[in-house]
């Protein structure tokens, strides 16, 4: 070990010792805090809140509008810390029975050991049993006073562990909202114009005013009509030999927007990095420092162990078939839609579909999958299960695709949504295959077809301001409403946004909650006719890391959809 390495170890160790001393000092008051909570009137208030039948749909666990601020934070140490925040059962008993609800109080503290007194932090939680590969998400309620009530349901017996993570601190939420107004987009889409041997490139955006503010183009090409009537604008070429009609290719590029954030905002948005230890003895110190300084998607250090008893009498209510279930309730569920067991998703509000063979269920039907590459995962999963013969020559990864099963009279279509759409990172790809909107494709569905429609937009829109997402989903809502009027047997599903913990070039899952809120608002009035498929319960239960969920999650969500279609 060289001298430099030794000095680094000594330095990190000294800081770690100071943190441990500070941690132990503030935890001396833990018993007092527990006593205060047990006698706090807010406790009973939060319990009444959790039982309120008029609570908004549980898909939107978000910061309230009145506590989301746009001013910059100044000290990252005042943000919630995973190292110092605490968990506590709302019961002295750690023994539960299947069918019980477990209530956990989370109290957030900053890095100075000071309790947070306002809400707005985004928390995620799960309960799991390692031995039998079981896991389920918890439902989070923001008490708006720096504490959070999390409710877990007991679906299985045996020992289980509860953990909670701070996905985004309140300060991080504010930084993300503010950053969205300061940049053209989190990821830029560019257009390449080509005429004979001459080319010119320009930036694009769905908001012409935003494009004008963040660029210096003298003129703008309006591709709205070409983009199925949805707004899409690109800078007009300055070369007089090249015109707007010469747009041929697109690509997307990542850029570093951190220069627009102050140091505090950068710190609260950082995720924990891989621990490359300078020496073995320094590992714990470095891990502590990472928890101390990185506050995005950080698991609170304290966990809770509980035991769930098997009972001779079945406490669980007999579930009806999902075909008979009133799907309007899915918009208002205040508990998880299911749990994972050995990589299989089990729905808890109705009896789900698990059959591998989809043939008879899909007889004489047409399935339309509209969206992005996560919908392509569904297309691939279904295609393999039903032995669907691929018809299109193009790669379904990039463009629309179609497959058929002749002896079942089944057809499946896959199609992307229109711009904004990211088709290729850095490399130029043909752009004109992405100009047909989901709404336009829905308008082409015949009136007497036994059709199933799945709609999803998320990944390609979350890098733009959420008002652009609202405009696009509103356009889709209108098309769905018209479809439901002319086709009485169609079934329509919306694949809701999902969660993931990986952060690439500032692209994260934060706007999952905001987009879910917008979908809820836009589809009000169609709750009894459109079925929402909650993905984030499964991705939270699995602690899904990447934008594209693992295949078993895709399979689980496909089964969830077929549960409302098949016997």
Coordinates of C-alpha atoms in Angstrom, one line a residue:
X1 CA 0.0 0.0 0.0
X2 CA 1.5 3.3 -1.0
X3 CA 1.5 6.4 1.1
X4 CA -1.2 8.2 -0.9
X5 CA -3.6 5.3 -0.5
X6 CA -2.9 5.1 3.2
X7 CA -3.5 8.9 3.7
X8 CA -6.8 8.6 1.8
X9 CA -7.9 5.7 4.0
X10 CA -6.9 7.6 7.2
X11 CA -8.8 10.7 6.0
X12 CA -12.0 8.7 5.1
X13 CA -11.8 6.8 8.3
X14 CA -11.6 10.0 10.4
X15 CA -14.6 11.4 8.7
X16 CA -16.5 8.1 9.2
X17 CA -15.7 8.2 12.9
X18 CA -17.1 11.7 13.2
X19 CA -20.3 10.6 11.4
X20 CA -20.7 7.6 13.7
X21 CA -20.2 9.8 16.7
X22 CA -22.8 12.3 15.4
X23 CA -25.2 9.5 14.5
X24 CA -25.0 7.9 18.0
X25 CA -25.5 11.3 19.6
X26 CA -28.7 12.1 17.8
X27 CA -30.0 8.5 18.3
X28 CA -29.9 9.0 22.0
X29 CA -33.2 10.8 21.7
X30 CA -34.8 7.9 19.7
X31 CA -36.8 6.6 22.6
X32 CA -38.1 10.0 23.3
X33 CA -39.1 10.4 19.6
X34 CA -40.9 7.1 19.7
X35 CA -42.8 8.2 22.8
X36 CA -43.7 11.5 21.2
X37 CA -45.0 9.7 18.1
X38 CA -47.1 7.2 20.1
X39 CA -48.8 10.2 21.7
X40 CA -48.8 12.5 18.7
X41 CA -52.3 13.5 17.4
X42 CA -50.8 13.3 13.9
X43 CA -50.6 9.6 14.2
X44 CA -54.4 9.2 14.5
X45 CA -54.8 11.8 11.7
X46 CA -52.6 9.8 9.4
X47 CA -54.5 6.6 10.2
X48 CA -57.8 8.3 9.4
X49 CA -56.3 9.7 6.2
X50 CA -55.3 6.2 5.1
X51 CA -58.8 4.9 5.5
X52 CA -60.4 7.8 3.6
X53 CA -62.4 6.4 0.8
X54 CA -62.0 9.6 -1.2
X55 CA -58.3 9.5 -1.4
X56 CA -56.9 10.0 -4.9
X57 CA -55.7 7.1 -6.9
X58 CA -52.6 5.4 -5.3
X59 CA -50.8 5.6 -8.7
X60 CA -49.8 9.2 -7.9
X61 CA -47.6 9.1 -4.8
X62 CA -46.2 12.5 -5.4
X63 CA -45.3 15.8 -3.8
X64 CA -48.3 18.0 -3.3
X65 CA -48.4 21.1 -5.5
X66 CA -48.2 23.5 -2.5
X67 CA -45.0 22.0 -1.3
X68 CA -43.1 21.7 -4.5
X69 CA -40.9 24.7 -4.8
X70 CA -38.7 25.9 -7.7
X71 CA -36.1 27.8 -5.7
X72 CA -32.6 26.4 -5.5
X73 CA -31.4 24.6 -2.4
X74 CA -28.2 25.9 -0.8
X75 CA -27.1 23.1 1.5
X76 CA -27.4 19.4 0.5
X77 CA -27.0 18.4 4.1
X78 CA -30.5 19.8 4.8
X79 CA -32.0 17.2 2.5
X80 CA -33.4 13.9 3.8
X81 CA -30.6 11.5 4.6
X82 CA -30.9 7.7 4.2
X83 CA -28.3 7.4 6.9
X84 CA -30.1 9.2 9.6
X85 CA -33.8 8.7 8.8
X86 CA -35.7 6.1 10.8
X87 CA -38.5 3.4 10.5
X88 CA -40.8 2.4 13.2
X89 CA -43.7 -0.1 13.4
X90 CA -47.1 1.5 14.3
X91 CA -47.5 -1.4 16.6
X92 CA -45.4 -2.9 19.4
X93 CA -46.1 -6.4 18.1
X94 CA -43.9 -7.7 15.3
X95 CA -46.0 -10.8 14.9
X96 CA -48.7 -10.6 12.2
X97 CA -51.1 -13.0 10.4
X98 CA -51.8 -13.5 6.7
X99 CA -54.4 -10.8 5.7
X100 CA -53.1 -8.3 8.2
X101 CA -51.8 -4.8 7.3
X102 CA -48.5 -3.7 8.6
X103 CA -48.1 0.1 9.2
X104 CA -44.7 1.6 9.3
X105 CA -43.9 5.2 10.2
X106 CA -40.9 6.8 8.4
X107 CA -39.4 9.9 10.0
X108 CA -37.0 11.7 7.7
X109 CA -33.9 13.5 9.2
X110 CA -31.3 15.5 7.4
X111 CA -27.6 15.0 7.6
X112 CA -27.4 17.3 10.6
X113 CA -29.7 15.0 12.5
X114 CA -32.5 17.5 12.3
X115 CA -36.0 16.2 11.7
X116 CA -37.7 17.2 8.5
X117 CA -40.9 19.1 9.1
X118 CA -42.4 19.3 5.6
X119 CA -43.3 16.6 3.0
X120 CA -42.6 16.3 -0.7
X121 CA -40.0 13.6 -0.6
X122 CA -40.6 10.5 -2.9
X123 CA -40.4 7.3 -0.9
X124 CA -40.6 3.7 -2.1
X125 CA -40.9 0.6 0.0
X126 CA -41.2 -3.1 -0.1
X127 CA -41.5 -6.2 2.0
X128 CA -39.8 -9.4 1.0
X129 CA -38.9 -13.0 2.0
X130 CA -35.5 -14.1 0.6
X131 CA -36.0 -17.8 1.2
X132 CA -39.1 -18.1 -1.0
X133 CA -38.3 -15.3 -3.4
X134 CA -41.3 -13.2 -2.3
X135 CA -41.7 -9.5 -2.5
X136 CA -44.4 -6.8 -2.6
X137 CA -44.4 -3.0 -2.6
X138 CA -45.8 -0.9 0.2
X139 CA -48.3 2.0 -0.3
X140 CA -46.8 5.4 0.7
X141 CA -48.8 8.2 2.3
X142 CA -47.2 11.6 2.8
X143 CA -48.2 13.2 6.1
X144 CA -46.7 16.5 4.8
X145 CA -44.8 17.0 8.1
X146 CA -41.6 15.1 7.3
X147 CA -43.1 11.8 8.2
X148 CA -44.7 9.1 6.0
X149 CA -47.0 6.2 6.7
X150 CA -46.4 3.1 4.7
X151 CA -48.9 0.2 4.6
X152 CA -47.9 -3.3 3.7
X153 CA -50.2 -6.3 3.2
X154 CA -49.4 -9.7 4.5
X155 CA -49.7 -12.1 1.6
X156 CA -47.4 -15.0 2.8
X157 CA -46.2 -16.6 6.0
X158 CA -42.8 -16.6 7.5
X159 CA -40.1 -14.1 8.4
X160 CA -40.0 -11.0 6.2
X161 CA -38.0 -7.8 6.0
X162 CA -39.2 -4.3 5.3
X163 CA -37.1 -1.6 3.7
X164 CA -37.7 1.9 2.5
X165 CA -35.8 4.0 0.0
X166 CA -35.7 7.7 -0.6
X167 CA -36.1 7.8 -4.4
X168 CA -36.0 11.6 -4.6
X169 CA -35.7 14.2 -1.9
X170 CA -37.9 17.2 -1.8
X171 CA -34.9 19.3 -2.9
X172 CA -34.2 16.9 -5.8
X173 CA -37.8 17.1 -6.9
X174 CA -37.6 20.9 -7.0
X175 CA -34.3 20.7 -8.9
X176 CA -35.8 18.4 -11.5
X177 CA -38.9 20.7 -12.0
X178 CA -36.7 23.7 -12.3
X179 CA -34.2 22.1 -14.7
X180 CA -37.0 21.1 -17.0
X181 CA -37.7 24.8 -17.6
X182 CA -34.1 25.7 -18.1
X183 CA -33.1 23.4 -21.0
X184 CA -34.5 22.7 -24.4
X185 CA -34.9 19.0 -23.4
X186 CA -33.1 16.5 -21.2
X187 CA -32.1 14.7 -24.3
X188 CA -32.1 16.6 -27.6
X189 CA -33.6 15.3 -30.9
X190 CA -32.0 16.6 -34.1
X191 CA -33.1 16.7 -37.7
X192 CA -30.8 16.3 -40.7
X193 CA -31.9 17.9 -43.9
X194 CA -30.4 16.5 -47.1
X195 CA -30.5 17.8 -50.7
X196 CA -28.3 16.2 -53.3
X197 CA -24.9 16.2 -51.6
X198 CA -25.6 19.0 -49.1
X199 CA -26.7 18.5 -45.5
X200 CA -27.6 20.6 -42.5
X201 CA -28.6 19.7 -39.0
X202 CA -31.0 21.4 -36.6
X203 CA -32.6 20.9 -33.2
X204 CA -36.3 20.0 -32.8
X205 CA -39.0 20.4 -30.1
X206 CA -42.8 20.1 -29.7
X207 CA -43.1 23.6 -28.3
X208 CA -42.1 26.3 -30.9
X209 CA -41.8 29.0 -28.3
X210 CA -39.5 26.9 -26.2
X211 CA -37.4 26.1 -29.3
X212 CA -37.1 29.8 -30.0
X213 CA -36.0 30.6 -26.5
X214 CA -33.3 28.0 -26.4
X215 CA -31.9 28.3 -29.9
X216 CA -31.1 31.1 -32.3
X217 CA -32.8 30.0 -35.5
X218 CA -34.0 32.7 -37.7
X219 CA -36.8 30.5 -39.1
X220 CA -38.5 27.4 -38.0
X221 CA -39.8 24.4 -40.0
X222 CA -43.3 23.4 -38.9
X223 CA -43.8 19.7 -39.2
X224 CA -47.1 19.6 -37.2
X225 CA -49.2 18.5 -40.1
X226 CA -46.7 15.9 -41.1
X227 CA -46.6 14.6 -37.5
X228 CA -50.3 13.7 -37.5
X229 CA -51.3 17.1 -36.3
X230 CA -49.2 16.9 -33.1
X231 CA -46.8 19.9 -32.7
X232 CA -43.3 19.3 -34.0
X233 CA -40.8 22.0 -35.0
X234 CA -37.2 22.0 -36.1
X235 CA -34.8 24.8 -37.0
X236 CA -35.0 25.8 -40.7
X237 CA -31.7 25.3 -42.7
X238 CA -29.8 28.5 -43.4
X239 CA -28.4 27.0 -46.6
X240 CA -30.7 28.4 -49.4
X241 CA -30.4 25.2 -51.4
X242 CA -31.9 23.1 -48.6
X243 CA -35.6 23.4 -47.5
X244 CA -37.9 22.0 -44.8
X245 CA -39.1 19.3 -47.2
X246 CA -35.5 17.9 -47.3
X247 CA -35.8 16.5 -43.7
X248 CA -34.7 12.9 -44.0
X249 CA -33.0 11.7 -40.8
X250 CA -33.1 12.0 -37.0
X251 CA -31.0 11.2 -34.0
X252 CA -30.8 12.0 -30.3
X253 CA -27.9 13.3 -28.3
X254 CA -27.2 13.4 -24.6
X255 CA -25.8 16.5 -23.0
X256 CA -24.5 17.5 -19.6
X257 CA -27.0 19.9 -18.0
X258 CA -25.4 19.9 -14.6
X259 CA -23.9 23.3 -15.3
X260 CA -27.4 24.7 -14.8
X261 CA -27.6 23.2 -11.3
X262 CA -25.8 24.6 -8.3
X263 CA -23.7 22.2 -6.2
X264 CA -26.5 21.5 -3.7
X265 CA -28.9 20.5 -6.5
X266 CA -26.2 18.3 -8.1
X267 CA -25.6 16.5 -4.8
X268 CA -29.2 15.8 -4.1
X269 CA -29.7 14.3 -7.5
X270 CA -26.7 12.0 -7.4
X271 CA -27.3 8.2 -7.2
X272 CA -24.9 6.0 -5.2
X273 CA -22.0 5.0 -7.3
X274 CA -20.1 1.7 -7.3
X275 CA -17.8 1.5 -4.3
X276 CA -14.3 1.2 -5.6
X277 CA -12.4 0.8 -2.3
X278 CA -9.0 2.1 -1.8
X279 CA -8.3 -0.6 0.8
X280 CA -10.4 -3.3 2.3
X281 CA -10.6 -1.7 5.8
X282 CA -11.9 1.5 4.2
X283 CA -15.0 -0.3 2.7
X284 CA -17.5 0.5 5.5
X285 CA -16.3 4.1 5.7
X286 CA -16.7 4.7 2.0
X287 CA -20.1 3.0 2.0
X288 CA -21.2 5.4 4.8
X289 CA -19.9 8.4 3.0
X290 CA -21.8 7.4 -0.1
X291 CA -25.0 7.1 1.9
X292 CA -24.1 10.5 3.4
X293 CA -23.5 12.4 0.2
X294 CA -25.7 10.7 -2.4
X295 CA -29.5 11.0 -1.9
X296 CA -31.2 9.7 -5.0
X297 CA -32.6 6.1 -4.8
X298 CA -31.0 5.5 -1.4
X299 CA -32.2 2.8 0.9
X300 CA -32.7 3.9 4.5
X301 CA -30.1 2.1 6.6
X302 CA -32.6 0.9 9.2
X303 CA -34.8 -2.0 8.3
X304 CA -37.6 -3.8 10.1
X305 CA -38.0 -7.6 10.6
X306 CA -41.4 -9.1 11.1
X307 CA -42.9 -12.5 11.3
X308 CA -46.1 -13.4 9.5
X309 CA -48.0 -16.5 10.8
X310 CA -49.7 -19.1 8.7
X311 CA -53.2 -19.7 10.0
X312 CA -55.5 -22.7 9.7
X313 CA -58.3 -20.5 8.7
X314 CA -57.8 -18.6 5.5
X315 CA -58.0 -14.9 6.2
X316 CA -57.9 -13.9 2.6
X317 CA -61.1 -13.1 0.8
X318 CA -62.0 -15.4 -2.0
X319 CA -61.1 -13.6 -5.2
X320 CA -63.3 -13.4 -8.3
X321 CA -62.1 -13.8 -11.8
X322 CA -60.5 -10.7 -13.3
X323 CA -62.9 -11.1 -16.2
X324 CA -65.7 -10.4 -13.7
X325 CA -63.8 -7.7 -11.7
X326 CA -65.1 -4.1 -11.9
X327 CA -62.0 -2.6 -13.6
X328 CA -63.1 0.9 -12.7
X329 CA -61.8 0.1 -9.2
X330 CA -58.3 -0.1 -10.7
X331 CA -58.2 3.7 -11.0
X332 CA -58.8 4.1 -7.3
X333 CA -56.9 1.2 -5.6
X334 CA -55.1 2.3 -2.5
X335 CA -53.2 -0.9 -2.1
X336 CA -50.8 -3.0 -4.2
X337 CA -52.2 -4.8 -7.2
X338 CA -50.1 -7.9 -6.4
X339 CA -46.9 -9.5 -5.3
X340 CA -43.9 -11.4 -6.8
X341 CA -43.3 -15.1 -6.1
X342 CA -40.4 -16.8 -7.9
X343 CA -40.5 -14.1 -10.6
X344 CA -44.2 -14.7 -11.2
X345 CA -46.7 -11.8 -10.5
X346 CA -49.8 -12.7 -8.5
X347 CA -52.7 -10.3 -8.7
X348 CA -54.4 -9.8 -5.3
X349 CA -57.7 -8.1 -6.2
X350 CA -58.8 -10.8 -8.7
X351 CA -57.8 -14.2 -10.0
X352 CA -55.1 -13.7 -12.6
X353 CA -54.1 -15.4 -15.8
X354 CA -51.1 -17.8 -15.8
X355 CA -51.5 -20.0 -18.9
X356 CA -48.7 -20.2 -21.3
X357 CA -50.9 -21.0 -24.3
X358 CA -52.8 -18.0 -25.5
X359 CA -54.2 -19.6 -28.6
X360 CA -57.9 -20.1 -27.7
X361 CA -58.1 -16.9 -25.9
X362 CA -56.9 -14.9 -28.9
X363 CA -59.0 -16.6 -31.5
X364 CA -60.6 -14.2 -34.0
X365 CA -59.0 -11.2 -32.3
X366 CA -56.7 -8.4 -33.3
X367 CA -54.3 -7.0 -30.8
X368 CA -52.9 -3.5 -31.2
X369 CA -49.8 -2.5 -29.2
X370 CA -49.0 1.2 -29.5
X371 CA -46.0 2.8 -27.7
X372 CA -42.3 2.4 -27.4
X373 CA -39.6 -0.2 -26.9
X374 CA -41.1 -1.4 -23.6
X375 CA -44.2 -2.3 -25.6
X376 CA -41.9 -4.1 -28.1
X377 CA -41.0 -6.3 -25.1
X378 CA -44.7 -7.3 -24.9
X379 CA -44.8 -7.9 -28.6
X380 CA -41.9 -10.3 -28.4
X381 CA -43.3 -12.0 -25.3
X382 CA -46.7 -12.6 -26.8
X383 CA -45.3 -13.6 -30.2
X384 CA -43.2 -16.4 -28.7
X385 CA -46.2 -17.7 -26.7
X386 CA -48.7 -17.8 -29.5
X387 CA -46.3 -18.8 -32.3
X388 CA -47.2 -15.7 -34.3
X389 CA -45.7 -15.6 -37.8
X390 CA -43.8 -12.4 -38.4
X391 CA -44.9 -10.7 -41.6
X392 CA -43.0 -7.4 -41.8
X393 CA -39.4 -7.4 -43.1
X394 CA -38.3 -4.5 -41.0
X395 CA -36.8 -4.8 -37.6
X396 CA -39.6 -4.3 -35.0
X397 CA -37.1 -2.6 -32.8
X398 CA -37.2 0.4 -35.0
X399 CA -40.5 0.5 -36.9
X400 CA -44.0 -1.0 -37.0
X401 CA -44.4 -4.7 -37.1
X402 CA -47.2 -7.3 -37.7
X403 CA -47.6 -11.0 -37.1
X404 CA -50.5 -13.5 -37.6
X405 CA -51.7 -16.9 -36.5
X406 CA -53.8 -18.2 -39.4
X407 CA -55.5 -21.1 -37.8
X408 CA -56.6 -18.8 -34.9
X409 CA -57.5 -15.9 -37.1
X410 CA -55.3 -13.7 -34.8
X411 CA -53.4 -10.7 -35.8
X412 CA -51.0 -8.6 -33.7
X413 CA -49.8 -5.1 -34.6
X414 CA -46.9 -3.2 -33.0
X415 CA -46.4 0.5 -33.8
X416 CA -44.5 3.4 -32.3
X417 CA -45.9 6.8 -31.4
X418 CA -45.0 9.9 -33.4
X419 CA -42.5 12.6 -32.4
X420 CA -41.1 13.3 -29.9
X421 CA -39.5 9.8 -30.5
X422 CA -35.9 8.8 -30.0
X423 CA -34.9 6.5 -32.8
X424 CA -31.1 6.4 -32.6
X425 CA -28.4 7.7 -30.3
X426 CA -25.7 9.7 -32.2
X427 CA -26.2 7.8 -35.5
X428 CA -28.6 9.3 -38.1
X429 CA -31.6 7.1 -39.0
X430 CA -34.4 7.5 -41.4
X431 CA -36.9 9.8 -39.7
X432 CA -40.2 9.5 -41.6
X433 CA -41.3 6.2 -40.1
X434 CA -42.4 7.9 -36.9
X435 CA -44.9 10.4 -38.1
X436 CA -48.1 8.5 -37.5
X437 CA -49.6 9.2 -34.1
X438 CA -51.3 6.6 -31.9
X439 CA -54.5 8.6 -32.2
X440 CA -54.4 8.3 -36.0
X441 CA -53.8 4.6 -35.8
X442 CA -56.7 4.2 -33.3
X443 CA -58.9 6.0 -35.8
X444 CA -58.2 3.4 -38.4
X445 CA -59.5 0.5 -36.2
X446 CA -62.7 -0.9 -37.9
X447 CA -66.1 -0.6 -36.0
X448 CA -66.9 -4.3 -35.9
X449 CA -63.4 -5.8 -35.2
X450 CA -62.9 -7.8 -32.0
X451 CA -60.0 -5.6 -31.0
X452 CA -57.8 -5.2 -28.0
X453 CA -55.8 -1.9 -27.8
X454 CA -52.8 -1.3 -25.5
X455 CA -51.5 2.3 -25.3
X456 CA -48.3 3.4 -23.6
X457 CA -46.1 6.5 -23.7
X458 CA -43.5 7.4 -21.2
X459 CA -39.8 7.0 -21.9
X460 CA -39.7 9.2 -25.0
X461 CA -41.7 12.0 -23.4
X462 CA -40.2 12.2 -19.9
X463 CA -37.2 14.2 -21.2
X464 CA -39.6 17.0 -22.3
X465 CA -41.8 19.2 -20.1
X466 CA -44.8 17.3 -18.9
X467 CA -47.2 19.7 -20.6
X468 CA -46.1 18.1 -23.9
X469 CA -47.0 14.7 -22.5
X470 CA -50.4 16.0 -21.5
X471 CA -51.1 17.3 -25.0
X472 CA -50.2 13.9 -26.6
X473 CA -52.2 11.8 -24.1
X474 CA -55.2 14.1 -24.5
X475 CA -55.0 13.5 -28.2
X476 CA -55.0 9.8 -27.6
X477 CA -57.9 10.1 -25.1
X478 CA -60.1 11.7 -27.8
X479 CA -59.3 9.0 -30.3
X480 CA -60.1 6.3 -27.7
X481 CA -63.4 7.9 -26.9
X482 CA -64.4 8.0 -30.5
X483 CA -63.3 4.3 -30.9
X484 CA -65.5 3.3 -28.0
X485 CA -68.5 5.0 -29.6
X486 CA -68.1 3.1 -32.9
X487 CA -66.8 -0.2 -31.6
X488 CA -68.8 -1.7 -28.7
X489 CA -66.6 -4.8 -28.2
X490 CA -63.2 -3.3 -28.1
X491 CA -61.1 -3.5 -24.9
X492 CA -58.7 -0.6 -24.2
X493 CA -55.8 -0.8 -21.8
X494 CA -53.3 1.9 -20.7
X495 CA -49.9 0.6 -19.6
X496 CA -49.0 3.0 -16.8
X497 CA -45.4 4.4 -16.4
X498 CA -43.0 2.2 -14.4
X499 CA -40.1 2.8 -12.1
X500 CA -36.4 2.1 -12.3
X501 CA -33.3 3.1 -10.3
X502 CA -30.7 3.5 -13.0
X503 CA -29.8 7.1 -13.9
X504 CA -28.2 7.6 -17.4
X505 CA -27.1 11.1 -18.4
X506 CA -29.7 12.6 -16.0
X507 CA -32.5 10.4 -17.4
X508 CA -34.5 9.0 -14.5
X509 CA -37.9 7.8 -13.6
X510 CA -39.0 10.8 -11.6
X511 CA -41.8 11.9 -13.9
X512 CA -43.5 8.5 -13.6
X513 CA -45.6 10.0 -10.8
X514 CA -46.4 13.2 -12.6
X515 CA -47.3 11.3 -15.8
X516 CA -49.6 9.0 -13.8
X517 CA -51.3 12.0 -12.3
X518 CA -51.9 13.5 -15.8
X519 CA -53.3 10.2 -17.2
X520 CA -55.7 10.1 -14.2
X521 CA -56.9 13.6 -15.0
X522 CA -57.1 13.2 -18.8
X523 CA -59.1 9.9 -18.6
X524 CA -61.6 11.0 -16.1
X525 CA -65.0 10.1 -17.5
X526 CA -63.7 7.0 -19.2
X527 CA -62.7 5.1 -16.0
X528 CA -65.4 2.5 -16.6
X529 CA -64.2 1.8 -20.2
X530 CA -60.4 2.1 -20.1
X531 CA -58.3 -0.4 -18.0
X532 CA -55.1 0.9 -16.4
X533 CA -52.3 -1.6 -16.0
X534 CA -50.1 -0.6 -13.0
X535 CA -46.6 -1.6 -13.8
X536 CA -44.8 0.1 -11.0
X537 CA -46.0 -2.3 -8.3
X538 CA -44.1 -5.0 -10.0
X539 CA -41.0 -2.9 -10.8
X540 CA -41.0 -1.6 -7.2
X541 CA -41.3 -5.1 -5.8
X542 CA -38.4 -6.3 -8.0
X543 CA -36.4 -3.1 -7.4
X544 CA -36.1 -3.0 -11.2
X545 CA -32.9 -1.2 -12.2
X546 CA -33.1 -0.4 -15.9
X547 CA -35.5 1.5 -18.1
X548 CA -36.4 -1.7 -19.9
X549 CA -37.7 -4.0 -17.1
X550 CA -36.5 -7.6 -16.9
X551 CA -38.3 -10.1 -19.1
X552 CA -40.1 -11.7 -16.2
X553 CA -41.7 -8.3 -15.4
X554 CA -42.8 -7.9 -19.1
X555 CA -44.3 -11.5 -18.9
X556 CA -46.0 -10.6 -15.6
X557 CA -47.6 -7.5 -17.1
X558 CA -48.7 -9.4 -20.2
X559 CA -50.4 -11.9 -18.0
X560 CA -52.0 -9.0 -16.1
X561 CA -53.5 -7.7 -19.4
X562 CA -54.8 -11.2 -20.4
X563 CA -56.4 -11.6 -17.0
X564 CA -59.1 -9.2 -18.1
X565 CA -59.5 -10.9 -21.5
X566 CA -59.1 -14.6 -21.0
X567 CA -61.0 -17.2 -19.0

